[in-house]
Coordinates of C-alpha atoms and ligand atoms in Angstrom, one line a residue:
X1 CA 145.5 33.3 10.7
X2 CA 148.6 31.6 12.6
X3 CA 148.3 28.1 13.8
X4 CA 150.1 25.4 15.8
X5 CA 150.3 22.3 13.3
X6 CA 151.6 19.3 15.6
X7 CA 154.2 22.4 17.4
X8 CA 155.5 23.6 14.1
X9 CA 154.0 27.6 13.4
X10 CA 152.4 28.4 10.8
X11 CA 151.4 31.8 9.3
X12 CA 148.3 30.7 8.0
X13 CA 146.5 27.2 7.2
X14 CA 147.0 27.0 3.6
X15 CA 149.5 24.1 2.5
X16 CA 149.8 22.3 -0.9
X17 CA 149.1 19.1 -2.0
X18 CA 151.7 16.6 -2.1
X19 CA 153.1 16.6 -6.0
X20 CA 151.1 19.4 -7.2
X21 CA 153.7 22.5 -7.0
X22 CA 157.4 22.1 -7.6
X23 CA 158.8 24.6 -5.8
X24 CA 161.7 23.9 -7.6
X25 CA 160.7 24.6 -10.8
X26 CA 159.0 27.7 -9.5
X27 CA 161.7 29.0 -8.4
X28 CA 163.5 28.9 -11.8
X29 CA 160.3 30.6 -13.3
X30 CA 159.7 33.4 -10.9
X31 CA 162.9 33.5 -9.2
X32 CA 163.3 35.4 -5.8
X33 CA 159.8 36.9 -6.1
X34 CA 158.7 33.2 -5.2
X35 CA 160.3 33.1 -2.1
X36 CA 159.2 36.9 -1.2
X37 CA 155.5 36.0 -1.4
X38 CA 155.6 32.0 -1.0
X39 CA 151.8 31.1 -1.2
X40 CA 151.9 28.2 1.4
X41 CA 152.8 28.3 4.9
X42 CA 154.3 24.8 4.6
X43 CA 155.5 23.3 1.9
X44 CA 154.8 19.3 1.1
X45 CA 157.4 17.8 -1.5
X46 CA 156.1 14.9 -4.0
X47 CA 156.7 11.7 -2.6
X48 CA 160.2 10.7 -2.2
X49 CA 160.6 6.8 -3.0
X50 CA 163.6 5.1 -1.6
X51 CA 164.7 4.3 -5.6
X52 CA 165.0 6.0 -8.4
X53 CA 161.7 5.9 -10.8
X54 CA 160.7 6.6 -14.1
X55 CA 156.8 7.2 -13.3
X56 CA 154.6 5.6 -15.5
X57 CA 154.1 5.6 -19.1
X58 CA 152.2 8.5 -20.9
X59 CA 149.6 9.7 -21.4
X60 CA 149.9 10.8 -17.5
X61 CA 147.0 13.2 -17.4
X62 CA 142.9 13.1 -18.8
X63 CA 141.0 16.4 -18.4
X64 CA 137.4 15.6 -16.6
X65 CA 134.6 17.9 -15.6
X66 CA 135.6 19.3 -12.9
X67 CA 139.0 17.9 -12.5
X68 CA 141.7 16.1 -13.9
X69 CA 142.7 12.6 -13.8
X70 CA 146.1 11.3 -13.2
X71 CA 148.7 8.6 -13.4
X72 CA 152.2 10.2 -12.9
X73 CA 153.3 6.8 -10.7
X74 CA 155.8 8.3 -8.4
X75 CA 158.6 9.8 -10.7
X76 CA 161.4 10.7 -8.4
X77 CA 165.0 10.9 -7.8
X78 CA 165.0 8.7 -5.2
X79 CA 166.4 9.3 -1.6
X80 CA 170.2 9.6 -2.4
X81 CA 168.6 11.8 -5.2
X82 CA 166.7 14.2 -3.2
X83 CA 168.8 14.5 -0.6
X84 CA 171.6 15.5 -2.8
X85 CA 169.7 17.9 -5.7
X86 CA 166.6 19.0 -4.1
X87 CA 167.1 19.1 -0.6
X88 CA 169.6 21.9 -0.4
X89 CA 167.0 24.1 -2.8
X90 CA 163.8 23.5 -0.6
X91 CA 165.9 24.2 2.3
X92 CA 165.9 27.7 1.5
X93 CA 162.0 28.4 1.0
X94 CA 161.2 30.3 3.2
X95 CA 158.1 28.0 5.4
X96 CA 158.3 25.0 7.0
X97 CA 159.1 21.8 4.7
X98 CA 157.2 18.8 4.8
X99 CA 158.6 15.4 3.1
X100 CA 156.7 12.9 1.7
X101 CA 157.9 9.0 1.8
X102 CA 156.3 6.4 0.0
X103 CA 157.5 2.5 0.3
X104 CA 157.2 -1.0 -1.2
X105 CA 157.9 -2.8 2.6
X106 CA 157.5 -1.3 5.9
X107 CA 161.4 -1.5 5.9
X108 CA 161.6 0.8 2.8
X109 CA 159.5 3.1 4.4
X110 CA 161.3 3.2 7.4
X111 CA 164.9 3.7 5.6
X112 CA 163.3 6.8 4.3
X113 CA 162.0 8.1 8.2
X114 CA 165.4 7.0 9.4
X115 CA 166.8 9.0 6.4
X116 CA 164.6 12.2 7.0
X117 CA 164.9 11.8 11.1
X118 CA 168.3 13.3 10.8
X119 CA 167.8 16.2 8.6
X120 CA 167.2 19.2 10.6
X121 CA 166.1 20.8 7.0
X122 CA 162.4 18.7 7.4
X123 CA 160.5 19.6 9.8
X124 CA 157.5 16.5 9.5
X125 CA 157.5 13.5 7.7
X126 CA 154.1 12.8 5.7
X127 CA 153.2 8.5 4.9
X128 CA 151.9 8.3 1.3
X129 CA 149.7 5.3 2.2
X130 CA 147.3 6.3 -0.7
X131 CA 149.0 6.2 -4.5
X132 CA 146.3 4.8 -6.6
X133 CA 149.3 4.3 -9.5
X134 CA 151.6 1.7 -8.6
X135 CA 151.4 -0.8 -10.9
X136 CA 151.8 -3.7 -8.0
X137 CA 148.5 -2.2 -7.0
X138 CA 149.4 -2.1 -3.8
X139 CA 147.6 0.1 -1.2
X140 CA 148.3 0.0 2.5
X141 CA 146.4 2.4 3.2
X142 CA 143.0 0.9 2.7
X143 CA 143.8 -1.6 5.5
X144 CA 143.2 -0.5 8.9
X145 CA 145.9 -3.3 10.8
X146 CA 148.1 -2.8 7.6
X147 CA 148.5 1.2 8.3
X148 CA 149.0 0.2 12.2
X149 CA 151.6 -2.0 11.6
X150 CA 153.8 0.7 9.5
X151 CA 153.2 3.4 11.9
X152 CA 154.2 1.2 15.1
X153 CA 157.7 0.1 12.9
X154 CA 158.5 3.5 12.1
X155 CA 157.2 5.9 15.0
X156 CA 160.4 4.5 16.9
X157 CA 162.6 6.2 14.1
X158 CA 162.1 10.1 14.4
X159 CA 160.8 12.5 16.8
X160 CA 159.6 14.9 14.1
X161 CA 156.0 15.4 13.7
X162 CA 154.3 12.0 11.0
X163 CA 151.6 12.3 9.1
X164 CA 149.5 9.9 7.4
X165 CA 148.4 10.6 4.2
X166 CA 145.0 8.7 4.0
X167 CA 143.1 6.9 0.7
X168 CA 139.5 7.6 -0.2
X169 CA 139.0 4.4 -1.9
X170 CA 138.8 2.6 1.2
X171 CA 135.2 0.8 2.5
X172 CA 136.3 2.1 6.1
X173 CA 138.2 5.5 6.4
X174 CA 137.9 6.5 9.9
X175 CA 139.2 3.2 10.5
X176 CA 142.2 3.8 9.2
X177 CA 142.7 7.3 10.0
X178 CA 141.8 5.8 13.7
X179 CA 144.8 3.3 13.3
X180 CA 147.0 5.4 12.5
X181 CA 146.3 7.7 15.5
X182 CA 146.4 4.9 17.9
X183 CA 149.6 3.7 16.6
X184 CA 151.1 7.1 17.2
X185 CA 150.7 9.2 14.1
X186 CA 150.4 12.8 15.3
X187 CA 148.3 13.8 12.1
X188 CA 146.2 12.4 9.3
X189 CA 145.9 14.2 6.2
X190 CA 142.9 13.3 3.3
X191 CA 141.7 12.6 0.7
X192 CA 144.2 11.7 -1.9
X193 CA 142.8 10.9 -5.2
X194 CA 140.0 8.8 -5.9
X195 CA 140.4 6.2 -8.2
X196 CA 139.1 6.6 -11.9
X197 CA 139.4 6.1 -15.5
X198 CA 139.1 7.1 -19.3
X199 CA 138.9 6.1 -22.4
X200 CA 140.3 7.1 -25.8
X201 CA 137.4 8.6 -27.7
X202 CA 139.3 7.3 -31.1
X203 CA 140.2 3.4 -29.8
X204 CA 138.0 2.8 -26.9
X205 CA 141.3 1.9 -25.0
X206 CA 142.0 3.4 -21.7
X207 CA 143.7 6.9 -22.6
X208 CA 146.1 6.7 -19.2
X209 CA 149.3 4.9 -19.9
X210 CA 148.6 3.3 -16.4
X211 CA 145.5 2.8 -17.6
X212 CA 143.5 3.0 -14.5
X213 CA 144.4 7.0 -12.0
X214 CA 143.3 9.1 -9.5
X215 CA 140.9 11.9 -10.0
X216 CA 141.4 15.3 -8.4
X217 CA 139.4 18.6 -9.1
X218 CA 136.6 20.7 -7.8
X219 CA 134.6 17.5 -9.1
X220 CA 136.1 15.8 -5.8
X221 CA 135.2 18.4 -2.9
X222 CA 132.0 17.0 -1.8
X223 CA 133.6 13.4 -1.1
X224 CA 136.8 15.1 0.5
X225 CA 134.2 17.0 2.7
X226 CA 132.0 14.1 3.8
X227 CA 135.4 11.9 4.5
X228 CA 137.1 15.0 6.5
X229 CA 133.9 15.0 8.3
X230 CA 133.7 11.6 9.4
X231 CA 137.2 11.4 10.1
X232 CA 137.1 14.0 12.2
X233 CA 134.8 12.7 14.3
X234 CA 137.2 9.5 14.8
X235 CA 140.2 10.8 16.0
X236 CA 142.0 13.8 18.0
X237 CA 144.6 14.2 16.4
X238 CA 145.1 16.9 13.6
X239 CA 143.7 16.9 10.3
X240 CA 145.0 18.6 6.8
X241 CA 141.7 18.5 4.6
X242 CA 142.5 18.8 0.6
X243 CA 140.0 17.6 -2.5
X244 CA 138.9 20.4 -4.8
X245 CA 139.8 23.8 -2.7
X246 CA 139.5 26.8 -5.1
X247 CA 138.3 29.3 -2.8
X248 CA 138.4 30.7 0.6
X249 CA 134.8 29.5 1.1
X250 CA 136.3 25.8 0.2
X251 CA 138.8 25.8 2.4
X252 CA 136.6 27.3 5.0
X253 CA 134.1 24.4 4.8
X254 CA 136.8 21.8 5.5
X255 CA 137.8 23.6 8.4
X256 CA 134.3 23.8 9.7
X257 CA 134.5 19.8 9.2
X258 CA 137.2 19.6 11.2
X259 CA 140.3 20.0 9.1
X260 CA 143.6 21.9 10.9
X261 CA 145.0 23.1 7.9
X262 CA 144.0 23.0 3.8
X263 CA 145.8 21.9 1.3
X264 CA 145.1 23.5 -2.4
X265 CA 146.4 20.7 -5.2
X266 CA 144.9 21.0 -8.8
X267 CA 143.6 24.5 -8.4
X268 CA 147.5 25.2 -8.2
X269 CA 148.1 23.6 -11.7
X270 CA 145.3 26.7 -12.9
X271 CA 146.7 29.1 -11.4
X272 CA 150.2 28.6 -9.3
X273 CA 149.2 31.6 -7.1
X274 CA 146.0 30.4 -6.4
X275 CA 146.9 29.5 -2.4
X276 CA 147.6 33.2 -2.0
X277 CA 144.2 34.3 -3.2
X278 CA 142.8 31.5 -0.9
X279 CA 144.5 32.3 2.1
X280 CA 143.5 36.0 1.9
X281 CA 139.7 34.9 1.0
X282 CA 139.5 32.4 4.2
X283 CA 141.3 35.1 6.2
X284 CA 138.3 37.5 5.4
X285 CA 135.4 35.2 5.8
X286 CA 137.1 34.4 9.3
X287 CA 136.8 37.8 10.5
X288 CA 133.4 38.1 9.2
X289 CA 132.1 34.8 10.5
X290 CA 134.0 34.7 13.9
X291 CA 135.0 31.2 13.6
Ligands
RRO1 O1 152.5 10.0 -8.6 C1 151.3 9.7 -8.6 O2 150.8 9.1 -9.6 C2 150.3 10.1 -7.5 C3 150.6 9.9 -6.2 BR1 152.3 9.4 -5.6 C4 149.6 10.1 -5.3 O3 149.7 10.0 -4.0 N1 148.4 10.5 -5.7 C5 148.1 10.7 -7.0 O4 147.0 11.0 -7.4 N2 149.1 10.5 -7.9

């Protein structure tokens, strides 16, 4: 089940989604066992802002069929933060570590890859393009020239491996996933959420205290598949599928689509051990299948 994900190895192609494990406080929960029997092969931190931030107001979370809803908006310690508190614990996990940046300027952003470039703890830098919860509404990642631009300013700034984390509420996604190839991203990673809403059943007000957020779940897989699919008929370069993996089978569909490697988010919050059971599900249907 080993792969070569843009030159780093991996035991296996099961990753999580950005912000939907803290390792962190996993690690205070199940202690060394964690570490003994990690269940991802890399592990992606939630996005690292180059500020400290609150996140947004609650209620954060609305239950769907099929899936959650969220609007968390970034909470984070910020990059002085992180570097200080959290870096020095994920640096002892025992797989690959992946950051994730997020900024409100193409300068921002690339304080944070300048940041990251040096740390020999990270070994790839993923480009949240995609949050559906800031409240500026702001969204680079929907614009193909918008997503060129940021990877041309901060390729310059770190040989590690970036990837760009990639929107599905865009009109053109293989657009932008083709962008960021040709401006020198070395993998694309989709979807992130996709944008929704709900309503207080008592008020009629939208429930979310960011009132719109981004939906995640089983409920999602289809779209992730058909988006991974198209996508991967744009570009060469890498691609980590994620949108509603729960089983092997899942995750073995998105590879057949084209994906590199899998990312398990919400199933995670069901069931933190869930990649494990995943990873040892696709690694049975690939012996049976031959793929
Ligand atoms: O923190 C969030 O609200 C959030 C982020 Br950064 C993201 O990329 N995707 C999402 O669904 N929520």
């Amino acid at each position: 089940m080993s792969v070569d994900f843009c030159g780093l190895e991996l035991a296996h192609p099961i990753v999580n989604a950005s912000g939907t494990f803290d390792a962190i406080a996993a690690h205070r929960a199940f202690g060394d066992e964690l570490l003994e029997r990690f269940p991802f092969a890399a592990f992606v931190s939630k996005t690292v802002t180059l500020e400290p931030r609150q996140g947004n107001p609650p209620p954060r979370l609305w239950e769907v069929a099929g899936g959650l809803i969220n609007s968390i908006g970034l909470p984070n310690k910020g990059l002085h933060g992180y570097l200080e508190r959290d870096l020095p614990i994920l640096a002892v996990l025992p797989v690959p570590l992946i950051v994730n940046v997020m900024g409100f300027s193409r300068d921002e952003v690339a304080q944070l890859v300048q940041a990251f470039a040096e740390r020999e703890e990270v070994s790839a830098l993923e480009l949240n393009v995609s949050c559906p919860n800031v409240e500026t509404g702001l969204m680079m990642g929907a614009d193909p020239d918008e997503v060129a631009a940021l990877v041309h300013r901060v390729r310059p700034l770190t040989a590690k491996p970036l990837i760009v984390k990639l929107t599905p509420n865009a009109s053109d996604v293989p657009a932008v996933a083709q962008a960021a190839e040709h401006a020198g991203a070395d993998a694309v990673s989709l979807i992130n959420t996709v944008k929704g809403m709900a309503l207080d059943p008592k008020t009629g007000a939208p429930w979310l205290g960011g009132v719109t957020g981004g939906m995640s779940g089983p409920a999602v897989r289809a779209i992730a598949l058909a988006q991974v699919h198209a996508v991967a008929q744009a570009i060469e370069i890498p691609i980590v599928g994620m949108g509603g993996i729960q089983a092997g089978r899942d995750a073995l569909d998105l590879m057949r689509a084209g994906a590199t490697l899998v990312a398990v988010g919400t199933e995670s919050f069901r069931d933190p051990t869930a990649a494990l059971r995943i990873a040892s599900e696709l690694s049975e249907l690939l012996a049976n299948t031959g793929v």
